[in-house]
Short mmCIF file of C-alpha atoms in Angstrom, two decimals:
data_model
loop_
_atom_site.label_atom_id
_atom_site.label_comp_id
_atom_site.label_asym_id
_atom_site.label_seq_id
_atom_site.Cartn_x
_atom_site.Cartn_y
_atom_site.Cartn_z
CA UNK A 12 -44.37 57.66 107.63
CA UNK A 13 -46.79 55.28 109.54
CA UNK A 14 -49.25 56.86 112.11
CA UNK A 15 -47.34 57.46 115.31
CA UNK A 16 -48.05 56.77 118.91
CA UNK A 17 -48.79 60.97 119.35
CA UNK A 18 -51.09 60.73 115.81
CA UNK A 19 -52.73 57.84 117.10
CA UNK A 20 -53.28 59.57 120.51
CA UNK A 21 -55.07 62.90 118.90
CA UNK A 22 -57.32 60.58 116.69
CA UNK A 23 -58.73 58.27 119.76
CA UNK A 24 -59.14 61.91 121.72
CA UNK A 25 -61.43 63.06 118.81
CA UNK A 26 -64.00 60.15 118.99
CA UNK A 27 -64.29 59.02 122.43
CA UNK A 28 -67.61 55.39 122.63
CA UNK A 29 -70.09 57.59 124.22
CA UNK A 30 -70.30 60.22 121.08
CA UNK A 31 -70.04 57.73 118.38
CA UNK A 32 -72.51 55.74 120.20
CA UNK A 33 -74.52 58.36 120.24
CA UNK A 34 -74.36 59.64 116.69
CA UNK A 35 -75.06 55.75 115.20
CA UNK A 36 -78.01 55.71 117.48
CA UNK A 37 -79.35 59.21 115.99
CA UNK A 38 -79.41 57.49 112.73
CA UNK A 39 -82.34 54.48 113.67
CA UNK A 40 -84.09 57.64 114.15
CA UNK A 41 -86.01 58.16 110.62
CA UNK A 42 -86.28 56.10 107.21
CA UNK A 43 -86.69 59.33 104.94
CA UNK A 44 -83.89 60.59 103.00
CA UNK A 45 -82.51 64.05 101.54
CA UNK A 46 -79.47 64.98 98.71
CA UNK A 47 -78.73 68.09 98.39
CA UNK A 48 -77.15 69.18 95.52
CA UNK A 49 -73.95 71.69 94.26
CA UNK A 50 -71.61 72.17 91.84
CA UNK A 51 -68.17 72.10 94.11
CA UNK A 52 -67.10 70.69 97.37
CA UNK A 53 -68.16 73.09 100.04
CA UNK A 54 -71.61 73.49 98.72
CA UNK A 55 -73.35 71.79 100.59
CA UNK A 56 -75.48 73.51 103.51
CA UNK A 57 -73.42 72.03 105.90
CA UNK A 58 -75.35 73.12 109.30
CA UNK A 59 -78.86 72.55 108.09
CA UNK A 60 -77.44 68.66 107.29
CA UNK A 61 -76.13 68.52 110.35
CA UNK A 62 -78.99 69.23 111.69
CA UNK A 63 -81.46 66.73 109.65
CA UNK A 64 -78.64 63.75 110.19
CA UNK A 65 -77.94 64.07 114.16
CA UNK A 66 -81.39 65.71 115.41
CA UNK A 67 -83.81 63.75 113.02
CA UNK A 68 -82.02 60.82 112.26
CA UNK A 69 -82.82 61.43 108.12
CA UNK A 70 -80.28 60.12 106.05
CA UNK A 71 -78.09 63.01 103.82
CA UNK A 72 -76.29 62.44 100.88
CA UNK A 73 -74.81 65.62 98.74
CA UNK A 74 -74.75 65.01 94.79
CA UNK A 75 -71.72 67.46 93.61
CA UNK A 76 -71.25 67.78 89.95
CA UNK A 77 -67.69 68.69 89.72
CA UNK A 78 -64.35 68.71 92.29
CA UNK A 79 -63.69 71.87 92.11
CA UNK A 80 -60.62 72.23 90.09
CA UNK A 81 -60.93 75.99 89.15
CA UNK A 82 -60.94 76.95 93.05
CA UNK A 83 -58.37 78.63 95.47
CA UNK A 84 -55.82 76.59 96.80
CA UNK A 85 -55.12 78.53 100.86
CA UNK A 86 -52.42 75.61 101.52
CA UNK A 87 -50.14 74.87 98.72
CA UNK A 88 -49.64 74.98 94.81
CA UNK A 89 -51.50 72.77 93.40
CA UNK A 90 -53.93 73.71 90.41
CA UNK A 91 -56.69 72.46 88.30
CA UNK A 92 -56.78 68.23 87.79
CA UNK A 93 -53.98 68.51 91.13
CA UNK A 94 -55.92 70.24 93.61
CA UNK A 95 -59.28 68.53 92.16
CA UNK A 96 -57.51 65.72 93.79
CA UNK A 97 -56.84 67.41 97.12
CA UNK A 98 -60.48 68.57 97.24
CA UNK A 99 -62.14 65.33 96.36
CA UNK A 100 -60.03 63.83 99.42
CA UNK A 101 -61.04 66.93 101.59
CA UNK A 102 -65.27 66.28 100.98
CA UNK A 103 -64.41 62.59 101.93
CA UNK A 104 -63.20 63.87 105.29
CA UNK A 105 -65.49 66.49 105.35
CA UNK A 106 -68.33 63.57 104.81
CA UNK A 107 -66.88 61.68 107.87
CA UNK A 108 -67.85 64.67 110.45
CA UNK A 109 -71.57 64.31 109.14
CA UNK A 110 -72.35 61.30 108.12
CA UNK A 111 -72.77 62.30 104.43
CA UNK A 112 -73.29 59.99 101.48
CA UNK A 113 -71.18 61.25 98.68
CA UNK A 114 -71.83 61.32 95.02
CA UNK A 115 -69.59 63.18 92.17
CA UNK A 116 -71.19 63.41 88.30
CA UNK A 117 -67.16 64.23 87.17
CA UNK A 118 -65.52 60.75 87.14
CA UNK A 119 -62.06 61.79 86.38
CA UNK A 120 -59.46 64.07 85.62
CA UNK A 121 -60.33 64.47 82.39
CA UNK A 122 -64.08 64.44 82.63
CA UNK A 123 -66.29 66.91 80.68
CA UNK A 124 -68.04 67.79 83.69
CA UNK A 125 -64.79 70.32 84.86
CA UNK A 126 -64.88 72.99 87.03
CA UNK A 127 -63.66 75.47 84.18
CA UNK A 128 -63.62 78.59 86.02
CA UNK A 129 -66.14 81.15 87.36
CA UNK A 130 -69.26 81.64 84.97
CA UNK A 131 -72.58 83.62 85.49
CA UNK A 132 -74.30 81.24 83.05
CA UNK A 133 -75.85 77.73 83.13
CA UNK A 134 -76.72 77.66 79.52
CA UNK A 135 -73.09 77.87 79.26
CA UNK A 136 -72.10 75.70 81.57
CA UNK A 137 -74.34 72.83 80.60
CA UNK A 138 -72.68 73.19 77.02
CA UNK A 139 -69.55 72.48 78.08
CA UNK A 140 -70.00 70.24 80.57
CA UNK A 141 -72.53 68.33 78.58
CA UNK A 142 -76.34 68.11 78.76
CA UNK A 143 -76.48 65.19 78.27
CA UNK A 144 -73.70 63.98 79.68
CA UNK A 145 -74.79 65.72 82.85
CA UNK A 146 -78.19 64.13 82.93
CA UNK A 147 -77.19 61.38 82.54
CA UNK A 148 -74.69 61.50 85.16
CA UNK A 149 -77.25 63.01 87.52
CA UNK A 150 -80.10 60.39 86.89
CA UNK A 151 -77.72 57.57 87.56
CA UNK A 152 -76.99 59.17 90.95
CA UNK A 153 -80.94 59.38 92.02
CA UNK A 154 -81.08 55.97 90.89
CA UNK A 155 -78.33 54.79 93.12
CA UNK A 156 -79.20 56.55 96.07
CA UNK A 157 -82.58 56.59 96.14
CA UNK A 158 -83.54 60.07 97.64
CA UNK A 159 -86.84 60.41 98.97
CA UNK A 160 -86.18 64.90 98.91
CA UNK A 161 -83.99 66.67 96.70
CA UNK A 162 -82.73 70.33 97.39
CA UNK A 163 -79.90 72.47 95.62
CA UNK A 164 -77.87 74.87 97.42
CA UNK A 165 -78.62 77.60 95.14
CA UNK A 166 -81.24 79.42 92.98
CA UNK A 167 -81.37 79.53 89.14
CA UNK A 168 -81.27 82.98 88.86
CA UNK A 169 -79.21 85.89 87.25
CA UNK A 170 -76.26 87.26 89.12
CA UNK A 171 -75.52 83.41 90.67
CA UNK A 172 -72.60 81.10 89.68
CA UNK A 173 -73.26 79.77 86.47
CA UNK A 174 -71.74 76.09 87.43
CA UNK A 175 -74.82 76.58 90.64
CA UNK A 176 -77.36 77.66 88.17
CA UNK A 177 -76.75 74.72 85.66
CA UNK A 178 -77.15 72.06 88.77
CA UNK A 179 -80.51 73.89 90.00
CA UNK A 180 -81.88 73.54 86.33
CA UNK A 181 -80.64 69.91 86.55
CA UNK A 182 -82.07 69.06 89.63
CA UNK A 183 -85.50 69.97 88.09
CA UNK A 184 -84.91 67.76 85.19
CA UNK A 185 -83.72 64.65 86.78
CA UNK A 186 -87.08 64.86 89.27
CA UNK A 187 -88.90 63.27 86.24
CA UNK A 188 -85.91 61.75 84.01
CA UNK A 189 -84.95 59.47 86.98
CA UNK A 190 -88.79 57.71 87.16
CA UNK A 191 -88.71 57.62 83.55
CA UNK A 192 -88.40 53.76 82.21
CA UNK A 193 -87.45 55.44 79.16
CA UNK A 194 -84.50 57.04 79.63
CA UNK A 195 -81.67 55.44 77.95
CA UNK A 196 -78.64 56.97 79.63
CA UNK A 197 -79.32 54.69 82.42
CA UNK A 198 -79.93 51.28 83.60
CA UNK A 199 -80.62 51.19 86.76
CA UNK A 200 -84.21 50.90 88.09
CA UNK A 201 -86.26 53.92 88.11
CA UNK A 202 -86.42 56.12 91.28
CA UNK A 203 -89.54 58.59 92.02
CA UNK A 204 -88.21 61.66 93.97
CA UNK A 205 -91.09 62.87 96.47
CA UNK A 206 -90.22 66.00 96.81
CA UNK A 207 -88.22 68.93 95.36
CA UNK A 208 -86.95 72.17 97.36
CA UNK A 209 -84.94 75.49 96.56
CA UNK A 210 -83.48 77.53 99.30
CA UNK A 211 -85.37 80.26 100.49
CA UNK A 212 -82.93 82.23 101.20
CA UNK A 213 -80.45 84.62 99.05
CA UNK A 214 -77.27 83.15 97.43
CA UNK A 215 -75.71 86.66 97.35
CA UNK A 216 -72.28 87.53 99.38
CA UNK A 217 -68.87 87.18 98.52
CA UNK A 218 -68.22 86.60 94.65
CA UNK A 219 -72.32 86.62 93.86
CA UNK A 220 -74.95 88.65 93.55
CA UNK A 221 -78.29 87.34 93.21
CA UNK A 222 -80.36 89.72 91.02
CA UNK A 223 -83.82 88.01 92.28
CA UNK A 224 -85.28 87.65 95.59
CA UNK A 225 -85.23 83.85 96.65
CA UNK A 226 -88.61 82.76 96.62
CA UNK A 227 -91.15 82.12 99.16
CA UNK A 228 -90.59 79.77 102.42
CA UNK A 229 -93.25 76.65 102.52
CA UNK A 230 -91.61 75.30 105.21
CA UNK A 231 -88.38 75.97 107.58
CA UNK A 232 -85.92 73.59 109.13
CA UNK A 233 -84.95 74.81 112.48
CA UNK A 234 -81.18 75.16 112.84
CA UNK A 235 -80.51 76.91 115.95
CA UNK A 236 -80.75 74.33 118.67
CA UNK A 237 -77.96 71.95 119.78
CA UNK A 238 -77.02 68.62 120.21
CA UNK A 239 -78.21 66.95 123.70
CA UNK A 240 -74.67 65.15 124.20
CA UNK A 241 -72.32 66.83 122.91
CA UNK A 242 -73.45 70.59 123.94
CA UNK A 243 -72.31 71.34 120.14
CA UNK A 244 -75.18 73.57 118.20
CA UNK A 245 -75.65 72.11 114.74
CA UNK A 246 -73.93 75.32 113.09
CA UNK A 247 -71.06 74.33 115.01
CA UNK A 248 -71.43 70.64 113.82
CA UNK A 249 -71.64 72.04 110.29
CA UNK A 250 -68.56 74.21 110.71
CA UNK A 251 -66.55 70.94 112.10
CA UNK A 252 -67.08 69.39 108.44
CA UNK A 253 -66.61 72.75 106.53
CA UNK A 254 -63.02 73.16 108.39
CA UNK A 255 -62.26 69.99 106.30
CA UNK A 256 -62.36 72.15 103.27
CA UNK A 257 -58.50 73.85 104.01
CA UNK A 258 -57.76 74.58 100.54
CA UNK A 259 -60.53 76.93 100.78
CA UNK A 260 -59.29 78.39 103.95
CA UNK A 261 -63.62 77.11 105.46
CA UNK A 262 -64.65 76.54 108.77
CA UNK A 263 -65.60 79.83 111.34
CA UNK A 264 -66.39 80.01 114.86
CA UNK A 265 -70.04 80.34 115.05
CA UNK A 266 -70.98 82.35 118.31
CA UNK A 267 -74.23 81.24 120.32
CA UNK A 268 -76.86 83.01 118.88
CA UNK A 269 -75.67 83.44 115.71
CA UNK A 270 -77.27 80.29 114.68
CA UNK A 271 -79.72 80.40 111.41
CA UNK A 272 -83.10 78.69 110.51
CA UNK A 273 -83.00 77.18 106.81
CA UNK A 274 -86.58 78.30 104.95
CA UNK A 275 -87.19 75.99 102.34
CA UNK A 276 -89.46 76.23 99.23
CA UNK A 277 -91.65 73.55 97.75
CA UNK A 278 -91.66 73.67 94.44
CA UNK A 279 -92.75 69.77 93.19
CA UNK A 280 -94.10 67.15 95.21
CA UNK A 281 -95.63 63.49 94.59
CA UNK A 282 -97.46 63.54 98.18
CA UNK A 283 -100.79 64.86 98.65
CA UNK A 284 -101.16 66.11 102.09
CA UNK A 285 -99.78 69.57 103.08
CA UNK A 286 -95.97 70.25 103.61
CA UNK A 287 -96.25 70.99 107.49
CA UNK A 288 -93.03 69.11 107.65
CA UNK A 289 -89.74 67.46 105.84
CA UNK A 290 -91.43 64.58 106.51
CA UNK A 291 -94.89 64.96 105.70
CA UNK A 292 -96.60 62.66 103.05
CA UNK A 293 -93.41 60.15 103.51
CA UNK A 294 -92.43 57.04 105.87
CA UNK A 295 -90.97 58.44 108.67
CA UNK A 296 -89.87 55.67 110.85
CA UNK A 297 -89.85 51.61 110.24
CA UNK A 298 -93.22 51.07 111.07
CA UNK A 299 -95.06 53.91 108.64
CA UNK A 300 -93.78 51.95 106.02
CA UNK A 301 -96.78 50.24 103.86
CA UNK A 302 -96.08 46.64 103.71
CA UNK A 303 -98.35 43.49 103.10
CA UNK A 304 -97.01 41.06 105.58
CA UNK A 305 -94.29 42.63 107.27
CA UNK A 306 -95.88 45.05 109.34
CA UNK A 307 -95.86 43.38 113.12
CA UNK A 308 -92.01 42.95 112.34
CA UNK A 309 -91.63 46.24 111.69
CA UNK A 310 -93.52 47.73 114.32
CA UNK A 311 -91.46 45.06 116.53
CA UNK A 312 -88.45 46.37 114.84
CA UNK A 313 -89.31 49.98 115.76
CA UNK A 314 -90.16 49.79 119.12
CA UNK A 315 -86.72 48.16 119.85
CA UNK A 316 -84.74 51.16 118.17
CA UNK A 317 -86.70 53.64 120.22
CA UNK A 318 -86.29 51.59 123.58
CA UNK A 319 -82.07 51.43 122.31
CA UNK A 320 -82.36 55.10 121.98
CA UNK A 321 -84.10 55.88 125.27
CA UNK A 322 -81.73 52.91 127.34
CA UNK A 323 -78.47 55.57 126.37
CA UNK A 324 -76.13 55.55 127.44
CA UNK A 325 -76.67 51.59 129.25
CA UNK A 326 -74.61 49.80 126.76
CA UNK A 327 -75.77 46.17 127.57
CA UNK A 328 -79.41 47.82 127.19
CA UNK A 329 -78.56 49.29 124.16
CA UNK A 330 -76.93 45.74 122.70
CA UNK A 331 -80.23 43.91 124.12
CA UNK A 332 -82.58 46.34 122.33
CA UNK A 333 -80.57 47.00 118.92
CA UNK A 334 -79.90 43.04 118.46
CA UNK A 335 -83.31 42.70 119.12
CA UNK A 336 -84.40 44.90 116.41
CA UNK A 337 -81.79 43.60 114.26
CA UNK A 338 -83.60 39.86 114.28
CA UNK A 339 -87.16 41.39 113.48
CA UNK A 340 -85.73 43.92 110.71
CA UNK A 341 -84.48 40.50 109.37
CA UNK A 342 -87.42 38.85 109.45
CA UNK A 343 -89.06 41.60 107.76
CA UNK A 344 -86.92 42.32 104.95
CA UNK A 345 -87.70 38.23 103.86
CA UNK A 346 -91.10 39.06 103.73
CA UNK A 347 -91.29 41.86 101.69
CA UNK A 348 -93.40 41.60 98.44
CA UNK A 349 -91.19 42.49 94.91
CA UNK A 350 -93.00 45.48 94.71
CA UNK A 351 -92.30 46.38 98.15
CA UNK A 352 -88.98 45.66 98.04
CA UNK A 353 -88.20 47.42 94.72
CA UNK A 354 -90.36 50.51 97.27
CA UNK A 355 -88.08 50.22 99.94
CA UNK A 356 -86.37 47.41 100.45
CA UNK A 357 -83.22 49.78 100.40
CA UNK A 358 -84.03 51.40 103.22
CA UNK A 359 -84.44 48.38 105.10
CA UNK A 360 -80.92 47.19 104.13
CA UNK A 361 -79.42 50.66 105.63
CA UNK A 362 -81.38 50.00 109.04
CA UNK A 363 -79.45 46.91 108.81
CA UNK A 364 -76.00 48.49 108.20
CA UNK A 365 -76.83 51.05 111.01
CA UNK A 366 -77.97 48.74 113.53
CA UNK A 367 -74.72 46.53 112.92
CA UNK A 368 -72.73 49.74 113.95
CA UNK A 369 -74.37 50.55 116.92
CA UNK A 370 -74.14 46.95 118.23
CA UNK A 371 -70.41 47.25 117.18
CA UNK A 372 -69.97 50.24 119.17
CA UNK A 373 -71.65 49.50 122.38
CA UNK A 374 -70.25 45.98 122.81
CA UNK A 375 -66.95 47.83 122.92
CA UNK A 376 -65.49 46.96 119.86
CA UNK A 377 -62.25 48.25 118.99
CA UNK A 378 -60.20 47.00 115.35
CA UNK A 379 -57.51 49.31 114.29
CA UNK A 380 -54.70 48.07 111.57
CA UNK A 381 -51.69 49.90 110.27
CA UNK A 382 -49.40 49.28 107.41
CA UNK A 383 -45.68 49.81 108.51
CA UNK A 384 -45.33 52.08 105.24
CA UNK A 385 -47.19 54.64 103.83
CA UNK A 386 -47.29 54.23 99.79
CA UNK A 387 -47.16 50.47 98.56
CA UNK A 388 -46.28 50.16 94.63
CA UNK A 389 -46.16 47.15 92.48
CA UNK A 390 -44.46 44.44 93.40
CA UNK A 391 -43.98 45.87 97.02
CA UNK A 392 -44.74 44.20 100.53
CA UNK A 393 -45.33 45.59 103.61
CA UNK A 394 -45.90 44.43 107.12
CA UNK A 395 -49.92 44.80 108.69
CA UNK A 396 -50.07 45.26 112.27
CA UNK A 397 -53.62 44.34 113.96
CA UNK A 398 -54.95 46.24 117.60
CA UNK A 399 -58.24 43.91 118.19
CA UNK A 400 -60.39 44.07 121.50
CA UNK A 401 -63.34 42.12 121.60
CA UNK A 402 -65.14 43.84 124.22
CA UNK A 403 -68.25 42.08 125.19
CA UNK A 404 -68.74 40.59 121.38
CA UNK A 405 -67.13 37.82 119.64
CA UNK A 406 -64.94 38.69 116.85
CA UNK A 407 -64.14 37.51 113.08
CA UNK A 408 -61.86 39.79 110.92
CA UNK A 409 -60.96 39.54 106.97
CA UNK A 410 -58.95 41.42 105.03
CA UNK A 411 -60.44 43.21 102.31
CA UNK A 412 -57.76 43.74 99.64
CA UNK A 413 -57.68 45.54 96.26
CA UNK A 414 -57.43 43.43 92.89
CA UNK A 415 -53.83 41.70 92.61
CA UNK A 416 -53.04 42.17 96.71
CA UNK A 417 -52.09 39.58 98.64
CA UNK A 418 -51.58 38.18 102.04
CA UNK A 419 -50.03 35.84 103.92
CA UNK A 420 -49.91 35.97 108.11
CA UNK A 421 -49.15 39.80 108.49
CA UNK A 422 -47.43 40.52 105.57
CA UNK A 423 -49.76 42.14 102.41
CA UNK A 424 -48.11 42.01 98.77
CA UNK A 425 -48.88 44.22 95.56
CA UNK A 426 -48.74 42.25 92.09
CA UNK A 427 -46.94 43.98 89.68
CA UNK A 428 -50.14 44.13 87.48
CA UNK A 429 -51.99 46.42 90.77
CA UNK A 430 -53.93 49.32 89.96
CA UNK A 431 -53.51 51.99 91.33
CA UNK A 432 -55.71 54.36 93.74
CA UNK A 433 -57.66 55.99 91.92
CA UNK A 434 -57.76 59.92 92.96
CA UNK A 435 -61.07 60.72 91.58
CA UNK A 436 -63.50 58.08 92.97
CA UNK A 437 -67.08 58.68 92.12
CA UNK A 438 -68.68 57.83 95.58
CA UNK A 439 -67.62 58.00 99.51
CA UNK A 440 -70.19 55.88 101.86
CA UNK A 441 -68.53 56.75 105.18
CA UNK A 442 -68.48 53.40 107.01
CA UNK A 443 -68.39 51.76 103.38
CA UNK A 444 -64.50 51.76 103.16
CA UNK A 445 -63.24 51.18 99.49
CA UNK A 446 -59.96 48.45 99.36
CA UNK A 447 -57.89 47.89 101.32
CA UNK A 448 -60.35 47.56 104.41
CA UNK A 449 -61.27 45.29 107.44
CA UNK A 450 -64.37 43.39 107.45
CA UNK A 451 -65.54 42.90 111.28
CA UNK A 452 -68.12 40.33 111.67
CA UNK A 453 -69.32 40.75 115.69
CA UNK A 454 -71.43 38.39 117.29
CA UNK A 455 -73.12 39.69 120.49
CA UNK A 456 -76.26 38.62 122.61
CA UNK A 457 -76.40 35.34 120.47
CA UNK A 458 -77.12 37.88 117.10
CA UNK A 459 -74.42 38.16 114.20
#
């Protein structure tokens, strides 16, 4: 049944302005990027993400080869392809508490790229998912996103799972396959990856037992400190997106002072100044970013998001500053050279995304909708109800709809030729809503 007034209640308790202001703001923080990498939902190092996304604004994305069809099921009966569907929808939500930019290399049910069952070897595994297949998969992902870093979750080494092994050995292929113009199994423009990391730390516990020590830490990512607004230490943070994982019974209270570091080791890198930090050797912020004639835009562009992020939380400040830096980043992005923007030019186009939510957010924006049924088929209808406040902004709102939808006034039809959802969707941007969606155009301080 619909959302009710109680549901709707709980949800609005669990993101009150000030926090989501907050967390868009965090992300104007840095330009540099990071994947990790796994081979299930729930590998990803939750906390130490957590940490990277809301402390130094760098953007996360997790690259996750299959959904995890051959794991537990704590909640109900499903199995395999069935709970590969409840899993897939669990990372979504799981992305949500993060921030995370998802990618899958499995792109259905019936994919090669399966989680077959426990294995101790990546040889193996990469034979039946694929090499090839899985390369190719993996490359295409790199290419999309655009990673400056890439880390797995776990070592290639004997005693570890062998679906885990077979991504670590594939994350050191793709760092050259994916800036390779001649690599066929993909289309998309080449990516360079700066940097690759392995953990430093021992993937043993539980159902493995690595048979190596992990190798030596280059550099380590503080993870024991907390968030300024919230009060909430990263690991906390982390375990508020692993609790989205139910089937696999995840998420743990993590006591004060139990909190953990995260040593990295540098194994490849295209920079050529030492590894003090994450970000050393890349862009940083707006303004370290090399460009011919775009420079005093950028630097314009940068000082706005740091005056935004030191006005909090003044929301007409932070409007003033953030469309402010919205018109330079603008101007900027037309003046970037092809080279530049082939460089870049992405990250410039996020900046833009991000700025557009926190503007959204601190001109008091609120657009909800709710069908009045839960599961529309072909040749169904059902009736759209709209909750729209303005607050300091001007408003314009479309409906995004799926391929053979329809609307007219408040009322939303499904052809009878309608797809249907598809359960195993290769990527989840949060804030990137697939169809059926709202599009919000907001116009504040004179700046759309």
């Amino acid at each position: 049944m619909p959302l009710t007034d109680k549901a709707r209640i709980s949800d609005d308790q669990k993101s009150p302005r000030i926090v989501e202001l907050w967390k868009a703001l965090t992300a104007l923080k840095s330009v540099a990027s990071f994947m990790n990498t796994g081979a299930h939902p729930d590998d990803e190092t939750t906390a130490m993400l957590a940490a990277m996304r809301f402390r130094d604004g760098i953007g996360i994305s997790y690259a996750c080869s299959t959904r995890g069809e051959g794991g537990q099921n704590d909640i109900g009966t499903e199995t395999t392809e069935a709970l590969g569907v409840l899993r897939t929808a669990e990372m979504e939500a799981a992305c949500d508490q993060i921030d995370l930019r998802m990618y899958w290399l499995s792109e259905g049910p019936e994919d090669s790229i399966f989680d077959f069952g426990f294995s101790k070897s990546g040889k193996e595994t990469l034979r039946k998912w694929g090499r090839e297949r899985t390369l190719a998969r993996f490359v295409h992902i790199i290419r999309r996103e655009r990673p400056d870093i890439i880390c797995p979750t776990f070592l290639d080494i004997p005693g570890q799972h062998g679906h885990h092994r077979a991504m670590t050995e594939a994350a050191h292929d793709v760092m050259d396959l994916a800036a390779d113009a001649n690599f066929e199994d993909c289309n998309l423009p080449v990516w360079k990856i700066k940097k690759l990391y392995l953990p430093a730390w021992s993937g043993a516990g539980q159902a493995y037992d690595d048979d190596l020590p992990p190798p030596p830490a280059t550099l380590t990512i503080p993870g024991t400190d907390s968030d300024p607004v919230t009060g909430w230490s990263y690991a906390r943070i982390g375990q508020q997106s692993r609790s989205m994982h139910a089937t696999q019974a995840m998420g743990r209270w993590i006591k004060r002072g139990d909190e953990t570091d995260f040593p990295l080791h540098l194994v490849r890198t295209r920079t050529a100044v030492p590894d003090i930090e994450l970000t050393s050797g890349l862009p940083h912020k707006l303004s370290d970013l090399p460009t011919v004639h775009a420079e005093s835009d950028l630097v314009e562009t940068q000082a706005n998001i740091e005056a935004a992020l030191s006005e909090f939380p003044n929301n007409a400040a932070i409007v003033e500053r953030a469309t402010r830096a919205l018109c330079s980043l603008r101007k900027a992005a037309e003046l970037l050279t092809d080279a530049e923007k082939s460089a870049f030019g992405h990250k410039l186009a996020r900046k833009e995304t991000q700025l557009s939510h926190v503007i959204r957010i601190a001109s008091g924006v609120e657009v909800r909708a709710a069908f009045d049924r839960d599961v529309l088929r072909p040749n169904d209808a059902a009736e759209i109800a709209f909750d729209l406040s303005p607050g300091n902004a001007t408003l314009d709102v479309d409906a995004v709809l799926p391929a053979e939808w329809s609307m007219d006034d408040s009322t939303v039809s499904v052809g009878d030729s309608a797809a249907t959802s598809d359960p195993y969707p290769d990527t989840y941007l949060p804030g990137e809503p697939r169809p059926p969606y709202l599009k919000v155009q907001v116009t504040a301080n004179g700046v759309t």
